[in-house]
């Protein structure tokens, strides 16, 4: 009833509503001067309200939140008729693979392992999962992913990367997960209790994990 078509591009999604959407939502009672339209290219957070009226039922008020410009979305509806927009995470769709790969890396490398999407930690091993899962990635890690850069701590290096907001455990290895030319997240190894520097074997293991997850998303 509401959506005419959805255009999915490589870097964003567009939703075209029915041409008479205002009339549908307001049961044909919405005057033209009350219609509110959102311009294309809105970047900052924007809030509005849609009211659905009915002759025999109480009005329903829907809060509309435009979070950002260009983020892929998942669209849900619930039993009350609410439409829910949720930011889409390609790595989140691979959560079984992500969790298994984090466990494999931790076991074979001897370092705690994390896998994140562009915003949050989606898999963790070797650290308390409740403490890490769902946490926001740090600004430094966001910038690293944005620039498609890897990060490795070598003996004598002074560079530091704290990948998770609010947690002071440093990363020793980080590789971006790239699928179809887009960065979708990262694979990380954290410092271990012994304070050792990763060897080429552990670095290669994290790199292979990032490549595997990227390939799975392309398929």
Short mmCIF file of C-alpha atoms in Angstrom, two decimals:
data_model
loop_
_atom_site.label_atom_id
_atom_site.label_comp_id
_atom_site.label_asym_id
_atom_site.label_seq_id
_atom_site.Cartn_x
_atom_site.Cartn_y
_atom_site.Cartn_z
CA UNK A 1 0.00 0.00 0.00
CA UNK A 2 2.79 2.44 0.80
CA UNK A 3 5.79 1.65 -1.39
CA UNK A 4 5.81 1.92 -5.17
CA UNK A 5 9.32 0.56 -5.71
CA UNK A 6 12.75 0.31 -4.07
CA UNK A 7 15.97 1.13 -5.92
CA UNK A 8 19.09 -0.52 -4.51
CA UNK A 9 22.38 1.01 -5.60
CA UNK A 10 25.94 0.05 -4.73
CA UNK A 11 26.24 2.76 -2.09
CA UNK A 12 22.66 3.67 -1.13
CA UNK A 13 19.00 2.73 -1.32
CA UNK A 14 16.04 4.82 -2.53
CA UNK A 15 12.41 4.19 -1.62
CA UNK A 16 9.70 5.62 -3.88
CA UNK A 17 6.32 5.91 -2.17
CA UNK A 18 2.97 5.72 -3.91
CA UNK A 19 1.96 8.95 -5.56
CA UNK A 20 -1.19 9.12 -3.40
CA UNK A 21 0.58 8.16 -0.15
CA UNK A 22 -0.78 11.19 1.70
CA UNK A 23 -4.32 10.21 0.82
CA UNK A 24 -3.70 6.62 1.92
CA UNK A 25 -2.28 7.65 5.28
CA UNK A 26 -4.96 10.22 5.98
CA UNK A 27 -7.88 8.27 4.47
CA UNK A 28 -8.30 10.93 1.85
CA UNK A 29 -8.64 13.80 4.33
CA UNK A 30 -5.19 15.40 4.06
CA UNK A 31 -5.36 18.88 2.51
CA UNK A 32 -2.62 19.54 -0.04
CA UNK A 33 -1.14 22.38 2.00
CA UNK A 34 -0.49 20.02 4.94
CA UNK A 35 1.65 17.61 2.95
CA UNK A 36 5.31 17.45 3.98
CA UNK A 37 7.97 16.25 1.55
CA UNK A 38 11.61 15.44 2.35
CA UNK A 39 14.17 16.71 -0.11
CA UNK A 40 16.64 14.28 -1.65
CA UNK A 41 20.10 14.27 -0.11
CA UNK A 42 19.17 14.87 3.53
CA UNK A 43 22.25 14.11 5.63
CA UNK A 44 21.54 15.22 9.17
CA UNK A 45 19.07 13.52 11.48
CA UNK A 46 15.49 14.60 10.80
CA UNK A 47 12.29 13.79 12.65
CA UNK A 48 8.69 14.16 11.61
CA UNK A 49 5.28 12.72 12.43
CA UNK A 50 2.70 11.00 10.25
CA UNK A 51 -0.87 10.75 11.53
CA UNK A 52 -3.19 8.03 10.21
CA UNK A 53 -6.87 8.80 10.79
CA UNK A 54 -9.91 6.56 10.58
CA UNK A 55 -13.60 7.22 11.12
CA UNK A 56 -14.12 4.24 13.47
CA UNK A 57 -10.70 3.96 15.14
CA UNK A 58 -8.42 6.27 17.11
CA UNK A 59 -5.78 8.13 15.15
CA UNK A 60 -2.38 6.44 14.87
CA UNK A 61 0.69 8.64 15.18
CA UNK A 62 3.92 7.42 13.57
CA UNK A 63 7.31 8.93 14.34
CA UNK A 64 9.50 9.14 11.25
CA UNK A 65 13.27 9.25 11.67
CA UNK A 66 15.65 9.84 8.78
CA UNK A 67 18.95 8.72 10.21
CA UNK A 68 21.44 9.51 7.47
CA UNK A 69 21.94 9.73 3.74
CA UNK A 70 23.08 6.69 1.78
CA UNK A 71 22.86 3.93 4.41
CA UNK A 72 21.28 0.63 3.24
CA UNK A 73 18.14 -0.16 5.23
CA UNK A 74 16.02 -3.15 6.17
CA UNK A 75 12.27 -2.49 6.35
CA UNK A 76 10.03 -4.29 8.85
CA UNK A 77 6.37 -4.02 9.86
CA UNK A 78 4.84 -5.12 13.17
CA UNK A 79 1.35 -6.18 14.17
CA UNK A 80 0.40 -2.61 15.09
CA UNK A 81 1.07 -1.41 11.56
CA UNK A 82 4.31 0.37 12.40
CA UNK A 83 7.02 0.51 9.76
CA UNK A 84 10.53 -0.01 11.15
CA UNK A 85 13.68 1.00 9.26
CA UNK A 86 16.85 -0.72 10.45
CA UNK A 87 20.35 -0.09 9.15
CA UNK A 88 21.47 -3.12 7.16
CA UNK A 89 24.70 -4.91 8.11
CA UNK A 90 26.01 -7.36 5.46
CA UNK A 91 28.40 -8.91 7.99
CA UNK A 92 25.50 -9.30 10.42
CA UNK A 93 23.93 -11.65 7.85
CA UNK A 94 27.02 -13.84 8.18
CA UNK A 95 26.94 -14.04 11.97
CA UNK A 96 27.44 -17.85 12.07
CA UNK A 97 30.54 -17.55 9.88
CA UNK A 98 31.76 -14.52 11.82
CA UNK A 99 31.44 -16.22 15.21
CA UNK A 100 33.13 -19.40 13.96
CA UNK A 101 35.97 -17.51 12.34
CA UNK A 102 36.54 -15.44 15.47
CA UNK A 103 36.80 -18.67 17.48
CA UNK A 104 39.20 -20.21 14.94
CA UNK A 105 41.43 -17.13 14.93
CA UNK A 106 41.52 -16.93 18.71
CA UNK A 107 42.34 -20.63 19.09
CA UNK A 108 45.04 -20.76 16.41
CA UNK A 109 46.60 -17.33 16.83
CA UNK A 110 46.55 -17.11 20.62
CA UNK A 111 45.04 -13.62 20.53
CA UNK A 112 41.50 -12.47 21.29
CA UNK A 113 39.61 -11.90 18.04
CA UNK A 114 36.91 -9.45 17.02
CA UNK A 115 34.85 -9.00 13.86
CA UNK A 116 32.89 -5.80 13.29
CA UNK A 117 30.70 -4.19 10.68
CA UNK A 118 30.99 -0.46 9.94
CA UNK A 119 29.38 0.43 13.25
CA UNK A 120 29.42 -2.34 15.88
CA UNK A 121 31.17 -5.48 17.06
CA UNK A 122 29.32 -8.53 15.66
CA UNK A 123 31.57 -11.41 16.84
CA UNK A 124 34.10 -11.86 19.64
CA UNK A 125 36.26 -14.67 21.00
CA UNK A 126 38.80 -14.76 23.81
CA UNK A 127 37.10 -11.84 25.60
CA UNK A 128 33.76 -11.60 27.48
CA UNK A 129 31.20 -11.61 24.67
CA UNK A 130 28.59 -9.69 26.67
CA UNK A 131 31.13 -6.92 27.15
CA UNK A 132 32.01 -6.59 23.49
CA UNK A 133 29.10 -7.69 21.28
CA UNK A 134 27.02 -4.79 20.02
CA UNK A 135 29.47 -2.15 21.21
CA UNK A 136 30.21 0.80 18.96
CA UNK A 137 33.53 0.78 17.13
CA UNK A 138 35.88 3.66 17.88
CA UNK A 139 36.39 6.70 15.68
CA UNK A 140 39.96 5.56 14.94
CA UNK A 141 38.71 2.20 13.66
CA UNK A 142 36.00 3.91 11.59
CA UNK A 143 38.65 6.10 9.99
CA UNK A 144 40.88 3.08 9.33
CA UNK A 145 38.03 1.28 7.55
CA UNK A 146 37.03 4.40 5.64
CA UNK A 147 40.56 4.65 4.26
CA UNK A 148 40.73 0.89 3.53
CA UNK A 149 43.90 0.58 5.58
CA UNK A 150 45.24 -2.38 7.53
CA UNK A 151 46.96 -2.08 10.89
CA UNK A 152 49.71 -4.24 12.39
CA UNK A 153 51.82 -3.73 15.50
CA UNK A 154 55.46 -4.61 14.99
CA UNK A 155 58.32 -4.52 17.52
CA UNK A 156 59.30 -0.90 18.06
CA UNK A 157 56.02 0.53 16.70
CA UNK A 158 54.50 3.34 18.74
CA UNK A 159 51.14 3.44 16.92
CA UNK A 160 48.11 2.34 18.94
CA UNK A 161 44.57 1.40 17.97
CA UNK A 162 41.74 1.13 20.50
CA UNK A 163 39.00 -0.40 18.34
CA UNK A 164 36.02 -0.39 20.72
CA UNK A 165 34.46 2.65 22.36
CA UNK A 166 34.71 2.56 26.14
CA UNK A 167 37.16 -0.36 26.27
CA UNK A 168 40.91 0.08 26.71
CA UNK A 169 42.15 -3.12 25.07
CA UNK A 170 44.34 -2.38 22.06
CA UNK A 171 44.32 -4.08 18.67
CA UNK A 172 47.52 -5.60 17.29
CA UNK A 173 46.16 -6.59 13.84
CA UNK A 174 43.31 -5.18 11.76
CA UNK A 175 42.25 -5.91 8.17
CA UNK A 176 39.20 -4.40 6.43
CA UNK A 177 36.52 -6.69 5.02
CA UNK A 178 35.91 -5.66 1.41
CA UNK A 179 33.13 -7.04 -0.79
CA UNK A 180 32.35 -5.85 -4.32
CA UNK A 181 34.60 -2.86 -3.76
CA UNK A 182 32.86 -1.71 -0.57
CA UNK A 183 34.26 -1.82 2.97
CA UNK A 184 31.76 -3.67 5.15
CA UNK A 185 33.72 -4.13 8.37
CA UNK A 186 36.99 -5.42 9.78
CA UNK A 187 38.72 -8.41 11.36
CA UNK A 188 40.89 -7.70 14.41
CA UNK A 189 43.24 -9.41 16.82
CA UNK A 190 43.62 -7.81 20.25
CA UNK A 191 46.68 -7.74 22.47
CA UNK A 192 47.05 -10.89 24.57
CA UNK A 193 47.89 -11.12 28.25
CA UNK A 194 51.54 -11.85 27.49
CA UNK A 195 51.91 -8.60 25.53
CA UNK A 196 53.43 -10.43 22.53
CA UNK A 197 53.73 -8.96 19.06
CA UNK A 198 51.94 -10.92 16.33
CA UNK A 199 54.04 -13.01 13.98
CA UNK A 200 53.55 -13.27 10.23
CA UNK A 201 51.43 -16.40 10.78
CA UNK A 202 48.88 -14.58 12.97
CA UNK A 203 48.82 -11.59 10.64
CA UNK A 204 48.16 -13.83 7.63
CA UNK A 205 45.40 -15.64 9.50
CA UNK A 206 43.52 -12.37 10.10
CA UNK A 207 44.06 -11.31 6.49
CA UNK A 208 42.66 -14.61 5.20
CA UNK A 209 39.63 -14.27 7.51
CA UNK A 210 38.88 -10.81 6.14
CA UNK A 211 39.17 -12.10 2.58
CA UNK A 212 36.93 -15.08 3.32
CA UNK A 213 34.17 -12.95 4.83
CA UNK A 214 34.33 -10.53 1.90
CA UNK A 215 34.03 -13.42 -0.56
CA UNK A 216 31.06 -14.87 1.31
CA UNK A 217 29.23 -11.54 1.06
CA UNK A 218 29.84 -11.33 -2.67
CA UNK A 219 28.29 -14.78 -3.13
#
